[in-house]
Short mmCIF file of C-alpha atoms in Angstrom, two decimals:
data_model
loop_
_atom_site.label_atom_id
_atom_site.label_comp_id
_atom_site.label_asym_id
_atom_site.label_seq_id
_atom_site.Cartn_x
_atom_site.Cartn_y
_atom_site.Cartn_z
CA MET Y 1 104.62 98.18 110.63
CA LYS Y 2 104.13 99.83 114.00
CA GLU Y 3 100.34 99.98 113.67
CA ALA Y 4 99.77 96.53 112.15
CA GLY Y 5 102.50 94.40 113.68
CA PHE Y 6 105.63 93.57 111.71
CA PRO Y 7 104.70 90.22 110.06
CA LEU Y 8 101.13 91.22 109.29
CA GLY Y 9 102.33 94.64 108.12
CA VAL Y 10 104.55 93.06 105.47
CA LEU Y 11 101.68 90.88 104.24
CA LEU Y 12 99.33 93.86 104.13
CA LEU Y 13 101.85 95.88 102.11
CA PHE Y 14 101.92 93.19 99.42
CA GLY Y 15 98.13 92.94 99.56
CA VAL Y 16 97.59 96.69 99.12
CA ALA Y 17 100.17 96.71 96.30
CA TYR Y 18 98.28 93.95 94.46
CA ILE Y 19 94.95 95.72 94.89
CA THR Y 20 96.49 98.99 93.69
CA ASP Y 21 97.96 97.32 90.61
CA TYR Y 22 94.68 95.58 89.83
CA SER Y 23 92.48 98.64 90.35
CA ILE Y 24 94.69 100.92 88.23
CA ILE Y 25 94.40 98.59 85.26
CA LEU Y 26 90.69 98.09 85.99
CA LEU Y 27 90.25 101.86 85.87
CA ILE Y 28 91.61 102.09 82.33
CA LYS Y 29 89.52 99.08 81.31
CA GLY Y 30 86.48 100.95 82.58
CA GLY Y 31 87.53 104.02 80.62
CA ASN Y 32 87.79 101.92 77.43
CA LEU Y 33 84.39 100.29 78.04
CA SER Y 34 82.72 103.67 78.58
CA SER Y 35 84.75 105.58 75.95
CA THR Y 36 85.93 108.10 78.56
CA ASN Y 37 89.44 109.45 79.17
CA THR Y 38 89.24 110.91 82.68
CA TYR Y 39 88.36 109.42 86.06
CA GLN Y 40 85.57 111.96 86.50
CA GLU Y 41 84.01 111.28 83.11
CA LEU Y 42 84.09 107.55 83.82
CA VAL Y 43 82.22 107.94 87.11
CA ARG Y 44 79.74 110.44 85.67
CA LYS Y 45 78.87 108.10 82.83
CA THR Y 46 78.56 105.19 85.26
CA TYR Y 47 76.86 106.72 88.31
CA GLY Y 48 75.57 110.07 87.13
CA LEU Y 49 75.93 113.49 88.71
CA VAL Y 50 75.93 112.24 92.33
CA GLY Y 51 78.79 109.83 91.68
CA TYR Y 52 80.62 112.53 89.75
CA LEU Y 53 80.41 115.01 92.64
CA ILE Y 54 81.48 112.40 95.22
CA LEU Y 55 84.49 111.43 93.12
CA SER Y 56 85.39 115.06 92.44
CA THR Y 57 85.36 115.76 96.17
CA LEU Y 58 87.59 112.75 96.91
CA GLN Y 59 89.88 113.50 93.98
CA PHE Y 60 90.31 117.02 95.27
CA LEU Y 61 90.74 116.10 98.94
CA TYR Y 62 93.31 113.34 98.49
CA PRO Y 63 95.99 115.29 96.57
CA PHE Y 64 95.18 118.46 98.51
CA ILE Y 65 95.81 116.77 101.86
CA ALA Y 66 98.85 115.08 100.33
CA MET Y 67 100.25 118.53 99.53
CA ILE Y 68 99.70 119.54 103.15
CA SER Y 69 101.58 116.44 104.33
CA TYR Y 70 104.44 117.17 101.92
CA ASN Y 71 104.78 120.66 103.36
CA ILE Y 72 104.80 119.23 106.89
CA ILE Y 73 107.59 116.84 105.89
CA THR Y 74 109.54 119.65 104.24
CA GLY Y 75 109.31 121.79 107.36
CA ASP Y 76 110.26 118.90 109.65
CA THR Y 77 113.22 117.63 107.66
CA LEU Y 78 114.92 120.70 106.21
CA THR Y 79 114.94 122.62 109.48
CA LYS Y 80 116.99 119.82 111.03
CA VAL Y 81 119.28 119.87 108.01
CA PHE Y 82 119.97 123.58 108.41
CA GLN Y 83 120.63 123.13 112.14
CA ARG Y 84 123.72 121.13 111.20
CA ILE Y 85 125.23 124.09 109.33
CA PRO Y 86 127.95 125.74 111.44
CA GLY Y 87 126.78 129.06 112.82
CA VAL Y 88 123.07 128.25 112.47
CA GLY Y 89 121.68 128.28 116.00
CA PRO Y 90 118.25 127.36 117.36
CA ASP Y 91 117.03 130.95 116.93
CA ASN Y 92 118.15 131.22 113.30
CA ILE Y 93 115.36 131.79 110.78
CA LEU Y 94 116.51 128.71 108.84
CA THR Y 95 115.38 126.53 111.77
CA ASP Y 96 111.84 127.96 111.65
CA ARG Y 97 109.55 125.45 109.89
CA HIS Y 98 107.14 128.21 108.86
CA PHE Y 99 109.89 130.10 107.04
CA ILE Y 100 111.19 126.94 105.35
CA ILE Y 101 107.73 125.94 104.12
CA LEU Y 102 107.12 129.42 102.70
CA LEU Y 103 110.58 129.58 101.14
CA THR Y 104 110.37 126.21 99.39
CA THR Y 105 106.84 126.94 98.23
CA ILE Y 106 107.77 130.27 96.62
CA ILE Y 107 111.07 129.14 95.10
CA PHE Y 108 110.31 125.55 94.05
CA THR Y 109 106.82 124.08 94.32
CA LEU Y 110 104.83 127.02 92.97
CA PRO Y 111 106.94 127.56 89.81
CA ILE Y 112 107.04 123.83 88.98
CA SER Y 113 103.31 123.47 89.63
CA LEU Y 114 102.55 126.19 87.06
CA TYR Y 115 103.42 123.80 84.20
CA ARG Y 116 100.38 122.88 82.13
CA ASP Y 117 101.69 119.58 80.71
CA ILE Y 118 102.25 116.77 83.22
CA ALA Y 119 104.71 115.10 80.83
CA LYS Y 120 107.17 117.93 81.53
CA LEU Y 121 107.50 116.61 85.08
CA GLY Y 122 109.13 113.41 83.81
CA LYS Y 123 112.69 114.53 84.60
CA VAL Y 124 111.60 115.93 87.95
CA SER Y 125 110.01 112.58 88.81
CA LEU Y 126 113.20 110.76 87.78
CA ILE Y 127 115.25 112.89 90.18
CA SER Y 128 112.71 112.18 92.92
CA LEU Y 129 112.96 108.43 92.24
CA ILE Y 130 116.77 108.48 92.39
CA LEU Y 131 116.68 110.36 95.69
CA THR Y 132 114.18 107.82 97.03
CA ILE Y 133 116.72 105.06 96.34
CA VAL Y 134 119.39 107.12 98.13
CA ILE Y 135 117.10 107.53 101.16
CA LEU Y 136 116.42 103.79 101.17
CA ILE Y 137 120.15 103.03 101.18
CA ILE Y 138 120.67 105.42 104.10
CA VAL Y 139 117.94 103.75 106.16
CA MET Y 140 119.41 100.33 105.32
CA VAL Y 141 122.91 101.45 106.31
CA ARG Y 142 121.63 102.76 109.64
CA THR Y 143 119.86 99.45 110.29
CA VAL Y 144 123.10 97.56 109.65
CA THR Y 145 125.00 100.04 111.79
CA PHE Y 146 122.64 99.41 114.67
CA SER Y 147 122.28 95.64 114.11
CA PRO Y 148 124.80 94.58 116.77
CA GLN Y 149 122.77 96.66 119.23
CA VAL Y 150 119.59 94.89 118.13
CA MET Y 151 121.18 91.50 118.78
CA LEU Y 152 122.32 92.67 122.21
CA LEU Y 153 118.76 93.63 123.02
CA PHE Y 154 117.68 90.03 122.76
CA ALA Y 155 120.85 88.35 123.98
CA LEU Y 156 121.64 90.40 127.05
CA SER Y 157 119.72 91.98 129.84
CA PHE Y 158 118.64 95.59 129.51
CA LYS Y 159 121.16 96.68 132.09
CA LEU Y 160 124.07 95.06 130.27
CA LEU Y 161 122.92 96.70 127.04
CA LEU Y 162 122.92 100.12 128.67
CA LEU Y 163 126.38 99.52 130.13
CA THR Y 164 127.63 98.48 126.72
CA PHE Y 165 126.31 101.68 125.15
CA GLU Y 166 127.65 103.79 127.94
CA SER Y 167 131.14 102.45 127.33
CA ALA Y 168 130.99 102.14 123.54
CA GLY Y 169 127.98 103.98 122.17
CA LEU Y 170 128.88 107.31 123.74
CA ARG Y 171 132.10 107.32 121.76
CA SER Y 172 130.24 106.74 118.52
CA GLY Y 173 129.08 110.21 117.54
CA SER Y 174 128.15 109.15 114.00
CA THR Y 175 124.76 107.64 114.87
CA GLY Y 176 123.75 109.90 117.73
CA ILE Y 177 121.79 107.09 119.40
CA LEU Y 178 123.20 106.31 122.82
CA PHE Y 179 121.12 103.25 123.67
CA ARG Y 180 118.46 101.07 122.15
CA PRO Y 181 115.06 101.76 123.75
CA LYS Y 182 113.12 98.64 124.67
CA SER Y 183 109.66 98.27 123.13
CA GLU Y 184 106.98 95.91 124.39
CA ASN Y 185 105.48 93.40 121.90
CA ALA Y 186 107.71 94.74 119.15
CA TRP Y 187 107.59 91.53 117.11
CA ILE Y 188 104.01 90.40 117.70
CA PHE Y 189 102.33 89.05 114.54
CA ALA Y 190 99.36 91.43 114.49
CA LYS Y 191 98.12 94.50 116.34
CA SER Y 192 94.67 96.01 116.75
CA ASN Y 193 95.40 99.02 114.52
CA ALA Y 194 95.95 96.94 111.37
CA VAL Y 195 93.01 98.58 109.58
CA GLN Y 196 94.52 102.03 110.16
CA ALA Y 197 97.76 100.68 108.73
CA VAL Y 198 95.92 99.74 105.53
CA GLY Y 199 94.79 103.36 105.27
CA VAL Y 200 98.38 104.60 105.52
CA MET Y 201 99.49 102.02 102.92
CA SER Y 202 96.69 103.08 100.59
CA PHE Y 203 97.90 106.66 100.95
CA ALA Y 204 101.39 105.52 99.98
CA PHE Y 205 100.40 103.50 96.90
CA ILE Y 206 97.51 105.44 95.42
CA CYS Y 207 97.97 106.88 91.96
CA ASN Y 208 94.47 106.18 90.63
CA HIS Y 209 93.59 109.86 90.76
CA ASN Y 210 96.23 110.74 88.15
CA SER Y 211 96.21 107.45 86.20
CA PHE Y 212 94.30 108.84 83.23
CA LEU Y 213 96.69 111.82 83.05
CA ILE Y 214 99.70 109.50 82.91
CA TYR Y 215 97.96 107.03 80.60
CA GLY Y 216 97.30 109.86 78.16
CA SER Y 217 100.96 110.92 78.26
CA LEU Y 218 102.18 107.50 76.97
CA GLU Y 219 103.51 107.51 73.41
CA GLU Y 220 101.24 104.52 72.69
CA PRO Y 221 98.35 104.61 75.18
CA THR Y 222 97.19 101.00 74.91
CA LEU Y 223 95.95 98.70 77.67
CA LYS Y 224 98.91 96.37 77.08
CA ASN Y 225 101.47 99.16 77.49
CA TRP Y 226 99.59 100.54 80.48
CA SER Y 227 99.56 97.14 82.16
CA GLN Y 228 103.33 96.80 81.69
CA VAL Y 229 103.97 100.29 83.08
CA THR Y 230 101.67 99.59 86.03
CA HIS Y 231 103.23 96.22 86.89
CA VAL Y 232 106.77 97.60 86.81
CA SER Y 233 105.88 100.75 88.76
CA VAL Y 234 103.90 99.01 91.50
CA SER Y 235 106.48 96.20 91.81
CA LEU Y 236 109.27 98.73 92.26
CA ALA Y 237 107.15 100.68 94.75
CA VAL Y 238 106.34 97.64 96.89
CA VAL Y 239 109.97 96.48 97.01
CA ILE Y 240 111.10 99.95 98.12
CA SER Y 241 108.22 100.20 100.61
CA VAL Y 242 108.81 96.80 102.21
CA VAL Y 243 112.56 97.30 102.56
CA PHE Y 244 112.12 100.86 103.82
CA ALA Y 245 109.39 99.94 106.31
CA ALA Y 246 111.20 96.82 107.53
CA CYS Y 247 114.52 98.61 108.04
CA GLY Y 248 112.90 101.60 109.72
CA TYR Y 249 110.79 99.48 112.04
CA MET Y 250 113.61 97.09 112.94
CA THR Y 251 115.67 100.10 113.98
CA PHE Y 252 113.11 101.84 116.21
CA THR Y 253 110.26 99.28 116.73
CA GLY Y 254 107.57 100.74 119.02
CA TYR Y 255 109.12 104.22 118.99
CA THR Y 256 108.74 104.60 115.22
CA GLU Y 257 107.33 108.01 114.27
CA GLY Y 258 105.01 108.84 111.35
CA ASP Y 259 108.03 110.51 109.75
CA ILE Y 260 110.93 108.07 110.23
CA PHE Y 261 113.53 110.84 110.09
CA GLU Y 262 112.02 112.27 113.25
CA ASN Y 263 113.50 109.19 114.96
CA TYR Y 264 117.12 109.86 114.05
CA CYS Y 265 119.15 112.10 116.31
CA ARG Y 266 120.03 115.56 115.08
CA ASP Y 267 123.79 114.97 115.28
CA ASP Y 268 123.57 111.97 112.95
CA ASN Y 269 125.26 113.29 109.81
CA LEU Y 270 124.16 110.43 107.54
CA ALA Y 271 120.55 110.88 108.65
CA THR Y 272 120.93 114.62 108.03
CA PHE Y 273 121.88 113.91 104.43
CA GLY Y 274 118.88 111.58 104.24
CA ARG Y 275 116.63 114.34 105.54
CA PHE Y 276 117.92 116.64 102.81
CA CYS Y 277 117.18 114.04 100.10
CA TYR Y 278 113.76 113.39 101.64
CA GLY Y 279 112.91 117.09 101.68
CA VAL Y 280 113.91 117.48 98.03
CA THR Y 281 111.91 114.37 97.07
CA VAL Y 282 108.64 115.62 98.54
CA ILE Y 283 109.21 119.09 97.05
CA LEU Y 284 109.52 117.49 93.61
CA THR Y 285 106.47 115.25 94.19
CA PHE Y 286 104.24 118.14 95.32
CA PRO Y 287 103.50 119.41 91.75
CA LEU Y 288 102.04 116.03 90.70
CA GLU Y 289 99.33 116.39 93.33
CA CYS Y 290 98.74 120.01 92.40
CA PHE Y 291 98.09 118.94 88.80
CA VAL Y 292 95.26 116.68 89.94
CA THR Y 293 93.56 119.21 92.24
CA ARG Y 294 93.73 121.81 89.50
CA GLU Y 295 92.28 119.41 86.94
CA VAL Y 296 89.37 118.59 89.26
CA ILE Y 297 88.56 122.28 89.69
CA ALA Y 298 88.90 122.86 85.94
CA ASN Y 299 86.51 119.99 85.13
CA VAL Y 300 83.90 120.89 87.74
CA PHE Y 301 83.82 124.68 87.36
CA PHE Y 302 85.43 125.51 83.99
CA HIS Y 303 84.32 122.61 81.74
CA GLY Y 304 87.87 121.26 81.60
CA ASN Y 305 89.54 124.36 80.15
CA LEU Y 306 91.46 127.02 82.04
CA SER Y 307 92.72 130.17 80.39
CA THR Y 308 96.27 131.20 81.18
CA VAL Y 309 95.10 133.73 83.77
CA PHE Y 310 92.74 131.32 85.51
CA HIS Y 311 95.39 128.59 85.33
CA ILE Y 312 97.75 130.79 87.32
CA VAL Y 313 95.06 132.02 89.73
CA VAL Y 314 93.72 128.54 90.51
CA THR Y 315 97.25 127.16 91.01
CA VAL Y 316 98.22 129.97 93.35
CA VAL Y 317 95.03 129.64 95.39
CA ILE Y 318 95.41 125.85 95.77
CA ILE Y 319 99.02 126.12 96.90
CA ALA Y 320 98.32 129.10 99.16
CA VAL Y 321 95.53 127.28 101.03
CA ALA Y 322 97.56 124.05 101.34
CA THR Y 323 100.55 126.01 102.60
CA GLY Y 324 98.41 127.92 105.09
CA VAL Y 325 97.03 124.71 106.60
CA SER Y 326 100.49 123.13 106.84
CA LEU Y 327 101.77 126.21 108.66
CA VAL Y 328 99.08 125.78 111.32
CA TYR Y 329 99.02 121.98 111.67
CA ASP Y 330 102.19 119.89 111.92
CA CYS Y 331 101.34 116.31 113.01
CA LEU Y 332 101.96 113.96 110.07
CA GLY Y 333 100.73 110.60 111.40
CA ILE Y 334 97.02 111.36 111.75
CA VAL Y 335 97.06 113.25 108.41
CA LEU Y 336 98.28 110.09 106.67
CA GLU Y 337 95.71 107.90 108.43
CA LEU Y 338 92.67 110.11 107.78
CA ASN Y 339 93.61 110.80 104.17
CA GLY Y 340 94.23 107.10 103.69
CA VAL Y 341 90.91 105.80 105.03
CA LEU Y 342 88.67 108.65 103.81
CA SER Y 343 90.18 109.49 100.42
CA ALA Y 344 92.73 106.93 99.26
CA THR Y 345 90.71 103.83 100.18
CA PRO Y 346 87.60 104.83 98.15
CA LEU Y 347 89.77 105.93 95.21
CA VAL Y 348 91.78 102.67 95.19
CA PHE Y 349 89.38 100.00 96.50
CA ILE Y 350 85.80 101.13 95.99
CA ILE Y 351 85.22 103.41 93.00
CA PRO Y 352 87.28 101.61 90.28
CA THR Y 353 85.70 98.26 91.12
CA ALA Y 354 82.18 99.71 91.41
CA CYS Y 355 82.52 101.34 87.98
CA TYR Y 356 83.85 98.20 86.36
CA LEU Y 357 81.09 96.03 87.85
CA ARG Y 358 78.50 98.47 86.46
CA LEU Y 359 80.07 98.47 82.98
CA SER Y 360 81.19 94.85 82.67
CA LYS Y 361 79.33 92.63 80.22
CA GLU Y 362 81.04 89.47 81.47
CA ARG Y 363 79.20 86.74 83.36
CA TRP Y 364 78.83 87.34 87.13
CA ASN Y 365 81.34 84.55 87.91
CA HIS Y 366 84.05 85.96 85.65
CA SER Y 367 87.34 86.39 87.54
CA ASP Y 368 87.39 90.20 87.09
CA ASN Y 369 83.88 90.49 88.55
CA LEU Y 370 84.60 88.23 91.52
CA ILE Y 371 87.89 89.96 92.38
CA SER Y 372 86.22 93.36 91.99
CA CYS Y 373 83.46 92.37 94.44
CA LEU Y 374 86.03 91.20 96.97
CA ILE Y 375 88.11 94.38 96.69
CA LEU Y 376 84.95 96.51 96.96
CA ALA Y 377 83.90 94.76 100.18
CA VAL Y 378 87.38 95.10 101.69
CA GLY Y 379 87.43 98.78 100.78
CA VAL Y 380 84.12 99.51 102.51
CA LEU Y 381 85.35 97.67 105.62
CA VAL Y 382 88.70 99.47 105.73
CA MET Y 383 87.09 102.87 105.18
CA THR Y 384 84.46 102.45 107.89
CA VAL Y 385 86.48 100.71 110.59
CA GLY Y 386 89.63 102.71 109.83
CA PHE Y 387 87.86 106.04 110.28
CA VAL Y 388 86.32 105.00 113.62
CA LEU Y 389 89.64 103.69 114.95
CA THR Y 390 91.55 106.78 113.81
CA ILE Y 391 89.14 109.03 115.70
CA LEU Y 392 89.11 106.84 118.81
CA HIS Y 393 92.83 106.06 118.84
CA PRO Y 394 94.76 108.82 117.02
CA GLN Y 395 98.52 108.59 116.67
CA GLU Y 396 100.58 110.53 119.14
CA CYS Y 397 102.71 113.26 117.65
CA SER Y 398 106.15 114.24 118.93
CA HIS Y 399 106.86 116.72 116.16
CA GLY Y 400 110.22 118.44 116.34
CA LYS Y 401 111.28 116.80 119.62
CA GLU Y 402 114.62 115.09 120.02
CA MET Y 403 113.97 111.46 120.96
CA PHE Y 404 114.84 110.55 124.55
CA TYR Y 405 117.44 107.97 123.56
CA CYS Y 406 119.61 110.71 122.02
CA PHE Y 407 120.53 112.26 125.39
CA PRO Y 408 123.38 111.01 127.63
CA SER Y 409 121.41 111.90 130.77
CA ASN Y 410 118.78 109.29 129.87
CA VAL Y 411 121.43 106.59 129.69
CA SER Y 412 122.62 107.43 133.20
CA PHE Y 413 119.06 107.64 134.50
CA HIS Y 414 117.99 104.27 133.12
CA ASN Y 415 121.24 102.69 134.26
CA SER Y 416 120.95 104.05 137.82
CA THR Y 417 117.40 102.79 138.30
CA LEU Y 418 118.06 99.21 137.25
CA PRO Y 419 118.40 96.52 139.96
CA PRO Y 420 121.91 95.07 140.49
#
């Protein structure tokens, strides 16, 4: 929402959701046409060894970078959760993001990632989904809690708003926010970084890289059943995404961070609970991405079969490298953008449609062919322009910093500098 502009951002979310839904089903159609049951086999049969290696690289990079981003989120969120525990000071080891990332990796993500059957993660995914709903409710509650302040922003002058918060907001310790920061052009229809926003949205919606794994885990893996599962899943995802993004952006507008929980003040107890749920959610999602990276390595280097020893070794190496990178780098926003435009966009927009167009025996003006051509062209545009814009205009990162509107001194400062 922040990158694209609020109205355009909502429209783009629905657009990316539709393309994701369409391309996931198209992927399985391509698999049926080519008699293949993995994404890599489909591309190899369609575009040969070169296409196979390009896809394998993208299929490895996307979930691998996703794992890095999950570790960054875990370190950001859980450290702030532990800071709220009585007796845990700023110098406590529980507030060190490096320690938290290592701890959660050793205790949770590594053991769960060692499963060989992705179907065994069904209950874990259900818990993650439930916690996602809880997080959404928390963000919605905070938006409602702040809504009178939002109305004041438009109805009163900035000085009157600050005076109101100084007299009333300071007594409200539950939210932590002392005044609503003003943001220029917060409600403009579109912004220049809309293409980068599409990359972030693609990152959020992509599941093409593990579609064949999930398709194969269905009790009756038919195109009809897969289409129903896809429609329900993507519809639920887009509803959650739109509500979450709208509530988060309406609360913080131009000050919205790549990780929305970085915006909430540390003494906000409800947000602290949300951070805990968020941390657990990404920990439980991490193994799904590890499954895909491991499968890519198994297919490329081990002909699709890993012995028990190599299964453990490959899993440990993947997680160790991802963890090492996340310990060194901690800015989430640019990670989401680059992974979105360079990995997610080709996997969602370009490759499924290119494969289907190569395999399709329908007339050139058939609806599937025309839609596939359109999605392919949009994907190339988003990938190219998005990469250039991300390099030229990277997101700023304020990792770990308490936002300025959480401090009483800033209220006094802004109030004292306003004209009478």
